[in-house]
Short mmCIF file of C-alpha atoms and ligand atoms in Angstrom, two decimals:
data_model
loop_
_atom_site.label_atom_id
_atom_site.label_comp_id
_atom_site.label_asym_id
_atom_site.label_seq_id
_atom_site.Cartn_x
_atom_site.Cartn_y
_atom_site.Cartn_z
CA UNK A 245 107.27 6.35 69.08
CA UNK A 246 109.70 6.06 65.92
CA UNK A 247 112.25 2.75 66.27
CA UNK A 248 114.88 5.22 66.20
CA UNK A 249 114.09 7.24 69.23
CA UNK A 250 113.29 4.57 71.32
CA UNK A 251 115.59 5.08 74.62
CA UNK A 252 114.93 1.24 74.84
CA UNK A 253 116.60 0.14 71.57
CA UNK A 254 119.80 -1.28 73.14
CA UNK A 255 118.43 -3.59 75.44
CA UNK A 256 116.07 -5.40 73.13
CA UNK A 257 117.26 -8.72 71.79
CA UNK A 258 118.22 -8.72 68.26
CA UNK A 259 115.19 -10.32 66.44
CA UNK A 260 112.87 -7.34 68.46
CA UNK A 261 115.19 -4.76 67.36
CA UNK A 262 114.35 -4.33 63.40
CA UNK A 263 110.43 -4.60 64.13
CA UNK A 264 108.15 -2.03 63.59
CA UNK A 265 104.69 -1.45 62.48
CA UNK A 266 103.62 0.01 58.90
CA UNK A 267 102.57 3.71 58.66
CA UNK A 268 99.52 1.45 57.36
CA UNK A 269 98.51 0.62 60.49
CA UNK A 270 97.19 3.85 61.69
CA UNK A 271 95.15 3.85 58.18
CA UNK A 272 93.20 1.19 59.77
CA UNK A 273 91.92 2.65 62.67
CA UNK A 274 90.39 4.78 59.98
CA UNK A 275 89.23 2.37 57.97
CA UNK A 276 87.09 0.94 60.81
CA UNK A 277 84.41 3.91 60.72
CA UNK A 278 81.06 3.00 60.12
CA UNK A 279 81.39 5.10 56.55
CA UNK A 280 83.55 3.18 55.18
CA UNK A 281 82.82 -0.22 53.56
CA UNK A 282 86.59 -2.14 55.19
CA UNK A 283 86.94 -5.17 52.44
CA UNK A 284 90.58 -5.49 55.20
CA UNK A 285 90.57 -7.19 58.00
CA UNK A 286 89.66 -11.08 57.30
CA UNK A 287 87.06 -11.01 59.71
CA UNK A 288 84.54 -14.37 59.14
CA UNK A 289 80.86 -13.00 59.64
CA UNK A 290 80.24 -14.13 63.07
CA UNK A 291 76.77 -12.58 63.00
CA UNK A 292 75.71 -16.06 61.08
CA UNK A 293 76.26 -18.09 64.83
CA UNK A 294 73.02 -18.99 66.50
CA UNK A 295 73.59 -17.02 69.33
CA UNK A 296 71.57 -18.68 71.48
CA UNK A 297 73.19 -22.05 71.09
CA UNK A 298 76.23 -20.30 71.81
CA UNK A 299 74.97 -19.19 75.09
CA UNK A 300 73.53 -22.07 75.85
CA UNK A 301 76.55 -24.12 75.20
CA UNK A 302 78.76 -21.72 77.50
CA UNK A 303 76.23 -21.78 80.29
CA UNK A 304 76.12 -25.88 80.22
CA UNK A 305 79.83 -25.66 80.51
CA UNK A 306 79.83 -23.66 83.78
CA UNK A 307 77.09 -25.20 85.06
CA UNK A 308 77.92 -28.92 84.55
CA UNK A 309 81.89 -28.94 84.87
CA UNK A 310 83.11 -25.52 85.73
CA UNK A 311 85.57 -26.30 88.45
CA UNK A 312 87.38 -28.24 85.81
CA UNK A 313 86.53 -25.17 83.15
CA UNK A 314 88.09 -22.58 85.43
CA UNK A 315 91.03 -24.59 86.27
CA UNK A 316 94.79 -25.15 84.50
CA UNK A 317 95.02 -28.14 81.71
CA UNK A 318 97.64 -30.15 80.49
CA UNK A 319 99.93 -28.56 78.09
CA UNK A 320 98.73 -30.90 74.75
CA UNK A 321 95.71 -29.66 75.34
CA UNK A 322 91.96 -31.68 76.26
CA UNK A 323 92.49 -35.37 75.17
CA UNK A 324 88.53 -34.80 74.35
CA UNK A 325 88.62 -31.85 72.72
CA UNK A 326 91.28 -33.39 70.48
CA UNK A 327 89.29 -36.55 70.12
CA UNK A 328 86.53 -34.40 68.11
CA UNK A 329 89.30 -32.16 66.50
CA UNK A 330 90.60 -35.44 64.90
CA UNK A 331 86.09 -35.78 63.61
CA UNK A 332 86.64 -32.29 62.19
CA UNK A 333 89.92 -32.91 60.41
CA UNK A 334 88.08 -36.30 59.16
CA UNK A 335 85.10 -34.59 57.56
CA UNK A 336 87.51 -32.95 55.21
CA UNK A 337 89.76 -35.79 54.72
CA UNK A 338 92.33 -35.02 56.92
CA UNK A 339 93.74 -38.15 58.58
CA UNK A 340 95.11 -37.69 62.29
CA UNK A 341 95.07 -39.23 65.82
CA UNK A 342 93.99 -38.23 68.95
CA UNK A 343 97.86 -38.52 70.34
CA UNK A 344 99.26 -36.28 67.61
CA UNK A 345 97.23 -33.10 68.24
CA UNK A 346 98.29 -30.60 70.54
CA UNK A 347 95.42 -27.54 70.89
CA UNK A 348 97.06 -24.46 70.41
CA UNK A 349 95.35 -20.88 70.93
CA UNK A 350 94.18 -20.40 67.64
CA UNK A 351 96.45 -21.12 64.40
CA UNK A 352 98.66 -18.20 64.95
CA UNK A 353 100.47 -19.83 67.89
CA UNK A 354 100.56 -23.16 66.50
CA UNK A 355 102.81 -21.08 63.56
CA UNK A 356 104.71 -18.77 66.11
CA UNK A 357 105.57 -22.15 67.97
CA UNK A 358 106.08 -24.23 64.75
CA UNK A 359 108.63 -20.58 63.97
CA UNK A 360 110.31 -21.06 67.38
CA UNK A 361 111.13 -24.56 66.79
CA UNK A 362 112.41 -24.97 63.73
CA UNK A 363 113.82 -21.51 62.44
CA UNK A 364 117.41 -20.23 63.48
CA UNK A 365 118.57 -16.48 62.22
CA UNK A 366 118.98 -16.62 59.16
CA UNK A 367 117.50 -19.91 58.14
CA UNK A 368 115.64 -20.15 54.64
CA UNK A 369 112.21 -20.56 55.05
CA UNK A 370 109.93 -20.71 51.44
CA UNK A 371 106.78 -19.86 51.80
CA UNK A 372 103.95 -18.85 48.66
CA UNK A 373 104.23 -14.77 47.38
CA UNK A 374 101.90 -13.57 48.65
CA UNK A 375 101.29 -15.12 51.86
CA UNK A 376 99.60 -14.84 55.39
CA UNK A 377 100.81 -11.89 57.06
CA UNK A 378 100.84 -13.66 60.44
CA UNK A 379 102.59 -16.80 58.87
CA UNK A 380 105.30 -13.56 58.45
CA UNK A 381 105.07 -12.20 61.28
CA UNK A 382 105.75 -15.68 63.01
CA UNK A 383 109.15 -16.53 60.82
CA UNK A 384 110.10 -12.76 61.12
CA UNK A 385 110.16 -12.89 64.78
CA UNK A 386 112.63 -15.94 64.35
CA UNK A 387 114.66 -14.03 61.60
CA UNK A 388 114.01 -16.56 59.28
CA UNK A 389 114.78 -15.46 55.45
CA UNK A 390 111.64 -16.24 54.05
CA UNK A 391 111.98 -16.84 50.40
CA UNK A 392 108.65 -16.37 48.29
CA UNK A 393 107.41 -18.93 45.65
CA UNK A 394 105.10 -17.65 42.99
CA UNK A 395 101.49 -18.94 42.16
CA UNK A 396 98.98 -18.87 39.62
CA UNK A 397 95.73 -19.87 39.87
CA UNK A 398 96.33 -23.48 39.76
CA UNK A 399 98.03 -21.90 43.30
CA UNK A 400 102.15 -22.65 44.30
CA UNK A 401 104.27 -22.74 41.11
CA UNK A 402 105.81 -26.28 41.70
CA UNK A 403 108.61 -26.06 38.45
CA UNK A 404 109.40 -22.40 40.15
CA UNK A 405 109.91 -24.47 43.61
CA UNK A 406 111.70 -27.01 41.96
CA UNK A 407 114.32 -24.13 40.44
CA UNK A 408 114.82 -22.50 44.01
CA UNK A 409 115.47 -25.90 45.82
CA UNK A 410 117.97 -26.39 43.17
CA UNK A 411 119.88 -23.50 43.70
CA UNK A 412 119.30 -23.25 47.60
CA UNK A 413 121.31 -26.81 47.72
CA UNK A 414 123.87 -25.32 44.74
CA UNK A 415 124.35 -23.06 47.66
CA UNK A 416 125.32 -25.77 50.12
CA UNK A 417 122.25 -24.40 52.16
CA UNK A 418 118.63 -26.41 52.91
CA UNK A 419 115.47 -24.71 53.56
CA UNK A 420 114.28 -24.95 57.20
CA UNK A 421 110.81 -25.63 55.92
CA UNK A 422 108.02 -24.64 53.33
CA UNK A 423 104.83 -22.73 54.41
CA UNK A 424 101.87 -23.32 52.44
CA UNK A 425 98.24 -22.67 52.96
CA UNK A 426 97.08 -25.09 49.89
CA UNK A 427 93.30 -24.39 50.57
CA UNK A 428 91.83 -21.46 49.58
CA UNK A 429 95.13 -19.33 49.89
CA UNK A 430 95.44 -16.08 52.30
CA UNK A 431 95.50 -13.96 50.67
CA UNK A 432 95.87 -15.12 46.99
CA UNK A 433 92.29 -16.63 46.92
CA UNK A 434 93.93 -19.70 44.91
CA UNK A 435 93.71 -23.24 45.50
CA UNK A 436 96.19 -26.21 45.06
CA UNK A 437 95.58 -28.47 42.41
CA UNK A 438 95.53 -32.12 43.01
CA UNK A 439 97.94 -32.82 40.16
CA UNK A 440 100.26 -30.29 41.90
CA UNK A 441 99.70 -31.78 45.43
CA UNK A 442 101.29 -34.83 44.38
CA UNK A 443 104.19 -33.34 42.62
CA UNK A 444 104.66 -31.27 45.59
CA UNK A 445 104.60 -34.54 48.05
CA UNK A 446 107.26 -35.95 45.20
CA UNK A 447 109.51 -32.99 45.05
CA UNK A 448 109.55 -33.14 49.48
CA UNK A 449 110.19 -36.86 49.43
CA UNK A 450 113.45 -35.98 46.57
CA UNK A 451 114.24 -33.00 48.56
CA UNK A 452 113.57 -34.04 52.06
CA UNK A 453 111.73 -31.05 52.66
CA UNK A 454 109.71 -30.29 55.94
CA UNK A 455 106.38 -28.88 55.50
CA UNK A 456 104.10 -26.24 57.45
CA UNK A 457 100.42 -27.39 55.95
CA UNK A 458 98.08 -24.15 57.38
CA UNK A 459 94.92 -25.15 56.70
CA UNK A 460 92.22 -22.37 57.74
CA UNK A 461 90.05 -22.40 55.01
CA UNK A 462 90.26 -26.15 54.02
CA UNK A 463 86.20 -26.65 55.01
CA UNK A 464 84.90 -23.60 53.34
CA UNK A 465 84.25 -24.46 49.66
CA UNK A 466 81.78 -23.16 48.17
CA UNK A 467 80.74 -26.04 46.50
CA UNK A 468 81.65 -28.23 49.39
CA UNK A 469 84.98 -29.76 47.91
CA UNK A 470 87.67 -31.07 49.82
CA UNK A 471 91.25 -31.23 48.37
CA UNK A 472 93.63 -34.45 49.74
CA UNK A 473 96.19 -33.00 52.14
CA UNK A 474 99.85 -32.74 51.98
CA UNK A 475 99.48 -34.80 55.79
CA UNK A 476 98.07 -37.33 54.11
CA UNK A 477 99.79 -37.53 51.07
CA UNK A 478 103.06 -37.65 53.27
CA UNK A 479 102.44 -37.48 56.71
CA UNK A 480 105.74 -37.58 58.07
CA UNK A 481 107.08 -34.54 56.26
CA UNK A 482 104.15 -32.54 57.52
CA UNK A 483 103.57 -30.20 60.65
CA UNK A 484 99.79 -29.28 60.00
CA UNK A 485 97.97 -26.82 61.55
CA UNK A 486 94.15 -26.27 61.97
CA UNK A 487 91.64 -23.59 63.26
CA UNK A 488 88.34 -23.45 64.44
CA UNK A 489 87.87 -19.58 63.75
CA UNK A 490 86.66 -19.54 60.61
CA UNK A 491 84.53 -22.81 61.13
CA UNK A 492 82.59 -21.90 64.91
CA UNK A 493 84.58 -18.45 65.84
CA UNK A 494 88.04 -16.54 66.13
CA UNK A 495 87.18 -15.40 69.73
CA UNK A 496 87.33 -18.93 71.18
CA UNK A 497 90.88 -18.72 70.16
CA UNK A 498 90.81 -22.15 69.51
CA UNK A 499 93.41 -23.89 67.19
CA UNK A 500 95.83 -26.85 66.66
CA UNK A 501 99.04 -29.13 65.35
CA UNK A 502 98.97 -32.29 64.10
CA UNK A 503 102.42 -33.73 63.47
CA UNK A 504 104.68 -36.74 64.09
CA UNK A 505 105.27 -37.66 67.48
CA UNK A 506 109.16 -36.53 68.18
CA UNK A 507 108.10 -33.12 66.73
CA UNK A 508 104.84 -33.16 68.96
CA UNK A 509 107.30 -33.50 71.97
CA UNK A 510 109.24 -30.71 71.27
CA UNK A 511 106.05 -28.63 70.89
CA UNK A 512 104.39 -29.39 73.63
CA UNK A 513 107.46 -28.22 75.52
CA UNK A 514 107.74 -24.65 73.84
CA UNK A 515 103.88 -24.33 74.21
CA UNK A 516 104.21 -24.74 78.52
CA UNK A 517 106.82 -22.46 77.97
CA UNK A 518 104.83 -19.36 76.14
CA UNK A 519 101.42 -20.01 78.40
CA UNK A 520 101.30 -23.25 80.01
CA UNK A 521 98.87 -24.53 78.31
CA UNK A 522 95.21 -23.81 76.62
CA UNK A 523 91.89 -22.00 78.47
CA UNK A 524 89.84 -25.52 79.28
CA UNK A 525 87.18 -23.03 79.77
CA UNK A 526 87.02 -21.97 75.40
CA UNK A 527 88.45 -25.76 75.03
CA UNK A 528 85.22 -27.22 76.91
CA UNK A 529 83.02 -24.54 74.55
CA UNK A 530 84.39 -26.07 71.39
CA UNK A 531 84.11 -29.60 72.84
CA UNK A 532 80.07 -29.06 73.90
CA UNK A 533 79.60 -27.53 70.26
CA UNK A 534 81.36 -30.36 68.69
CA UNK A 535 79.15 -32.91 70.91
CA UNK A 536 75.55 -31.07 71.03
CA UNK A 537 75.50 -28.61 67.72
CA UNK A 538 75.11 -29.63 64.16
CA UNK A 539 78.22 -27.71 63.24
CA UNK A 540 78.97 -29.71 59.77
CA UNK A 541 75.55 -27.44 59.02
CA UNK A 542 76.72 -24.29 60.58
CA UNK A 543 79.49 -24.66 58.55
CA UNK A 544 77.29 -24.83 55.43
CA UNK A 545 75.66 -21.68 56.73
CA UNK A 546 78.71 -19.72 56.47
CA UNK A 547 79.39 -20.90 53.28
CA UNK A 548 76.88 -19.97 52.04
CA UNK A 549 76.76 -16.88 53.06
CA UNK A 550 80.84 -16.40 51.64
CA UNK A 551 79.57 -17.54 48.42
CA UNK A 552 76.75 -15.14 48.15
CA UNK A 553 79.73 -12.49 48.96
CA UNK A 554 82.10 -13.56 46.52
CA UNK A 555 79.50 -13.57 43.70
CA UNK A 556 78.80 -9.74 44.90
CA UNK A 557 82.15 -9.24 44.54
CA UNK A 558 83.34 -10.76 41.69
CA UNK A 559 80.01 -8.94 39.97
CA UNK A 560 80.98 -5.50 41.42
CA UNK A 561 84.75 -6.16 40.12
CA UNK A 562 83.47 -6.66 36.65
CA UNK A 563 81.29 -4.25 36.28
CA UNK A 564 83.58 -1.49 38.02
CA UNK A 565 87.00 -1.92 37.11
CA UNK A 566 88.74 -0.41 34.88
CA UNK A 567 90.57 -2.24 31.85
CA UNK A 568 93.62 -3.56 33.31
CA UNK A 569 92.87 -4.36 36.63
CA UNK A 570 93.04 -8.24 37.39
CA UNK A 571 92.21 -9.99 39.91
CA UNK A 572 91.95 -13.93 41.49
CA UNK A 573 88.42 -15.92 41.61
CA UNK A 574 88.24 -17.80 44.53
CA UNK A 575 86.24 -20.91 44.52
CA UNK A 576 86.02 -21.13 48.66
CA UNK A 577 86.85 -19.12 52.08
CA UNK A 578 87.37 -14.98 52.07
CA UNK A 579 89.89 -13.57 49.70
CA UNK A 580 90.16 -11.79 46.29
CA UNK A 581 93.27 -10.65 45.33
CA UNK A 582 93.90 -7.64 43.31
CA UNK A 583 96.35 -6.73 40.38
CA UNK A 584 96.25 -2.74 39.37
CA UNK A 585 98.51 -1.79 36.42
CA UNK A 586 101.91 -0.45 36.70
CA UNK A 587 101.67 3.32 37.79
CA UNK A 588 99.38 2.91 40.77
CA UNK A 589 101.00 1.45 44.34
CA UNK A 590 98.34 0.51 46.22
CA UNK A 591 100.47 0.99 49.39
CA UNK A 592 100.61 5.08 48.48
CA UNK A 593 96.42 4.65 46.90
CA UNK A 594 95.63 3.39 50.80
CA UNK A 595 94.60 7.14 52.08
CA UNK A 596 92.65 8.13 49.09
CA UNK A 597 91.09 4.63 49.18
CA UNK A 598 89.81 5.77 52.94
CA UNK A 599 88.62 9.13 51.76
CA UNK A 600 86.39 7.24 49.23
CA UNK A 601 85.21 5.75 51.91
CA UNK A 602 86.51 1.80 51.26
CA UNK A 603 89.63 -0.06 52.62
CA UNK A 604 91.81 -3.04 51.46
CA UNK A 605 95.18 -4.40 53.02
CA UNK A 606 98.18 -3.38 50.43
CA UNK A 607 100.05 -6.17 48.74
CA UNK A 608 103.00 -5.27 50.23
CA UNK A 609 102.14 -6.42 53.68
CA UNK A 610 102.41 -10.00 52.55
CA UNK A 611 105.87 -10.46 51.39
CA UNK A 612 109.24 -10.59 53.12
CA UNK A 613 111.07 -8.90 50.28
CA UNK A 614 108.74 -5.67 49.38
CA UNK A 615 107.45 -6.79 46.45
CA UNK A 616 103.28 -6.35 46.26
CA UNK A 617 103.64 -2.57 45.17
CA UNK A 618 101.04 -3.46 42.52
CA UNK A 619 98.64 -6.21 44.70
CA UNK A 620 95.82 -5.67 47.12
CA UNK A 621 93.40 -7.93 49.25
CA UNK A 622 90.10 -7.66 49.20
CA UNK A 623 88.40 -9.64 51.87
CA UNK A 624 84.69 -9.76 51.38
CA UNK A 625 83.57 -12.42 53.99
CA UNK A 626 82.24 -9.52 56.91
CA UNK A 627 80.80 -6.47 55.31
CA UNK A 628 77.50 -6.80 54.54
CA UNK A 629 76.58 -8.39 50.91
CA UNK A 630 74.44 -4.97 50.20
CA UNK A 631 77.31 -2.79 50.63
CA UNK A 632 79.90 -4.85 48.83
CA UNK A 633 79.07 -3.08 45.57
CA UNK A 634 79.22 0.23 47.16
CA UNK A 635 82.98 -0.56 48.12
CA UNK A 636 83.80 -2.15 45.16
CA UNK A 637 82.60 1.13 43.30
CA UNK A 638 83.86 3.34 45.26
CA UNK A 639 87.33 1.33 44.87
CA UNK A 640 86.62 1.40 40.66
CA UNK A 641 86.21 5.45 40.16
CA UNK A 642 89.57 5.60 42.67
CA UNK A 643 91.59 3.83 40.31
CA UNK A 644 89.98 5.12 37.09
CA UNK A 645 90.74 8.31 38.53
CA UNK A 646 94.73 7.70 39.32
CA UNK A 647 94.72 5.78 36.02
CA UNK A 648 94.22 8.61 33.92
CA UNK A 649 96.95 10.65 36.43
CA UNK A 650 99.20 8.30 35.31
CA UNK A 651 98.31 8.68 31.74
CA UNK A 652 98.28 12.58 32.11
CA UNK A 653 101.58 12.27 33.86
CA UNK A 654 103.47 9.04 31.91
CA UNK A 655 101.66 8.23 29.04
CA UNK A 656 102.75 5.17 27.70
CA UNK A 657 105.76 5.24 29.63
CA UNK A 658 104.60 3.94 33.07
CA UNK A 659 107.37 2.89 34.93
CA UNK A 660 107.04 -0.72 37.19
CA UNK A 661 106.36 -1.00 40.50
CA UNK A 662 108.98 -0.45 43.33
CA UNK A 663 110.44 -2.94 45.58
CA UNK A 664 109.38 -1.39 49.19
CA UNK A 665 110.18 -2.89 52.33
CA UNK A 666 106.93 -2.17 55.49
CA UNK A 667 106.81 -3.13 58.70
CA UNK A 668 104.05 -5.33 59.59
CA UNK A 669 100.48 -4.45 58.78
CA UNK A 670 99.65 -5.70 61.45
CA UNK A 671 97.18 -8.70 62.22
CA UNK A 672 93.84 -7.15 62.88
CA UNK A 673 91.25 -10.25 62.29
CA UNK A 674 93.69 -12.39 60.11
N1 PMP B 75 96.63 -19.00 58.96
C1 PMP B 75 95.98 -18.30 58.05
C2 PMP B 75 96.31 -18.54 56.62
C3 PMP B 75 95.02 -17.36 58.39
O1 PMP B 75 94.39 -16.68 57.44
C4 PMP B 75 94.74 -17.16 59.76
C5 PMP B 75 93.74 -16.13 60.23
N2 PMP B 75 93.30 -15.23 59.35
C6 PMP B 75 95.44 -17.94 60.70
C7 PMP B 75 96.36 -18.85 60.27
C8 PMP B 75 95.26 -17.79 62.18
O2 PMP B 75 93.98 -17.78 62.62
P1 PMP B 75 93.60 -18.06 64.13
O3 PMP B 75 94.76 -17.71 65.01
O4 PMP B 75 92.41 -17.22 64.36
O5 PMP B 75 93.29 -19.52 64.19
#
């Protein structure tokens, strides 16, 4: 059903009104046949789980507490469960208490909640270009107007935020809050310096900026580096958010805030609001595999099996691009990101891509302001590592194909890429 049609439109409230999914979406369902090798949805390879200790876990829960499984919790969440989240925050550094947590169903309502508390219409959010597509989705809902900061690969461009906090307070006007994702960045594939880290925790102090610190990807390094964190580095200017889907699994739903205690409050208030508060049955899962599993060396597991991934990729990109494509190296977690040269939008190349039988998630998708024309994620964590190259081939003779189109059609001439707004892409597996 087209927006405009909709014999509903009237009655929605504002924010719902201007929502709508990208023509992209339906590309996806596509893109999920067996045939094609789907480097799109950021899917962590769940088939690396010991299956058995999974079942095993699940069944001890039932079978040793499952009155208290099966039944409502509080709203902050298990006060065990965050006991061991504050152990899992700790092995990377993180520093937290048991008191400031609040569970949350997975990251993405920690940042729809962390949204609905902070952002007004209209407020100025800042937030990395390109960035998580569900961080957007979150602030859209609140009609925040996200404002994009550019990276490199040393990640965020601090002098760039530095210029646009300077002319956001030459405006009279303060930004709400900035969202970063400092480790391993979704879906640049970049990483925060530490140098930059601590100008960043400067520039908030100067600035009194609040930040949103998502931290997904934080424990997969490939070499088993951890960065400091914004919350430690200033934790009272920090709401941070954690996961355990990419570190146990995304279909425990399992995620949480750490942040300073008046903010906590207010959080755990909105949260009873939306559902009351978290399963204890998937809560009690992620406690017993805390407790019983070695899950510091499951954690290794899947990092190992990302890196072996990345190298395929990053050897398949080499060896199958054309001249002028560029893309990120990513020393950790799931994501390349992809530059094509001016001529090609990768938005429009989706459908052929599918036809060649591979799939990405257009740039577009993960800024506010349509910019991305020229950008595409490749995820690489779920396919297999033997059909990585096949994609990435596949994806190579696509664009050496268009690229001599546009040479046959512009020659030298090739005009830049177009500013084009899209709905959503939707969310399918981060
Ligand atoms: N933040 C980022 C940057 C992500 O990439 C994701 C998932 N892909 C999430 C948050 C949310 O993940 P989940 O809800 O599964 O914890």
């Amino acid at each position: 059903m087209r927006v405009d049609t909709d014999p509903y439109l009237e009655r929605y409230a504002a924010r719902v009104r201007g929502m709508r999914a990208s023509e992209i979406r339906a590309l996806f369902a596509v893109a999920s046949r067996p045939e094609v090798v789907s480097f799109a949805g950021g899917m962590p390879d769940t088939s690396v789980l010991d299956m058995e200790a999974v079942e095993a876990v699940t069944a001890q829960v039932i079978r040793e507490d499952g009155a208290t499984a099966l039944q409502y919790g509080g709203g902050q969440g298990r006060e065990q469960l965050r006991e061991l989240l504050v152990e899992v925050m700790r092995h990377e550094g993180v520093p937290g208490r048991t008191d400031e947590l609040i569970v949350t169903v997975g990251g993405q309502q920690a940042l729809e909640l962390i949204a609905k508390c902070f952002v007004d219409p209209g407020d100025i959010v800042l937030a990395e270009g390109p960035t998580y597509v569900g961080g957007l989705g979150a602030l859209n809902s609140h009609q925040a107007e996200v404002r994009h900061i550019d990276m490199d690969a040393d990640g965020l461009r601090i002098d760039l935020l530095e210029d646009e906090l300077a002319r956001i307070a030459a405006d009279g006007r303060r930004p709400k809050l900035l969202y970063t994702i400092p480790n391993h960045q979704n879906p640049a594939g970049v990483s925060l310096t530490v140098e930059r880290r601590h100008r960043l925790a400067e520039l908030a102090e100067q600035h009194d900026l609040l930040i949103l610190e998502d931290n997904p990807y934080g424990l997969l390094d490939f070499a088993g580096r951890t960065n400091p964190s914004l919350r430690e580095l200033i934790p009272d200017r920090v709401v941070y958010v954690g996961t355990v889907s990419k570190t146990i699994a995304p279909g425990l739903r399992t995620g949480w805030i750490a942040a300073p205690a008046p903010i906590r409050d207010k959080l755990v208030l909105l949260r009873e609001a939306a559902d009351l508060c978290p399963s204890n049955l998937t809560q009690m899962i992620v406690e017993r595999w805390l407790v019983s599993q070695p899950w510091r060396e499951q954690i290794k597991r899947f990092t190992t099996v990302y890196h072996e991934k990345a190298e395929a990729m990053l050897g398949s990109l080499s060896e199958h691009m054309p001249d002028g494509v560029d893309w990120t190296v990513p020393a950790g977690a799931f994501y390349v990101w992809l530059t094509v040269p001016a001529g090609i939008d990768t938005s429009d190349l989706l459908a052929k891509a599918v036809n060649h039988r591979v799939a990405y998630v257009p740039g577009r998708g993960f800024y506010a302001d349509g910019n991305g024309g020229q950008q595409a994620r490749l995820c690489f964590s779920y396919p297999e590592v033997a059909r990585i190259g096949d994609g990435v081939a596949r994806l190579g003779e696509l664009l050496h194909e268009e690229l001599d189109l546009v040479r046959a059609v512009f020659g030298d001439d090739v005009p830049p890429a177009r500013r084009r707004h899209e709905g959503p892409t939707g969310n399918r597996g981060g």
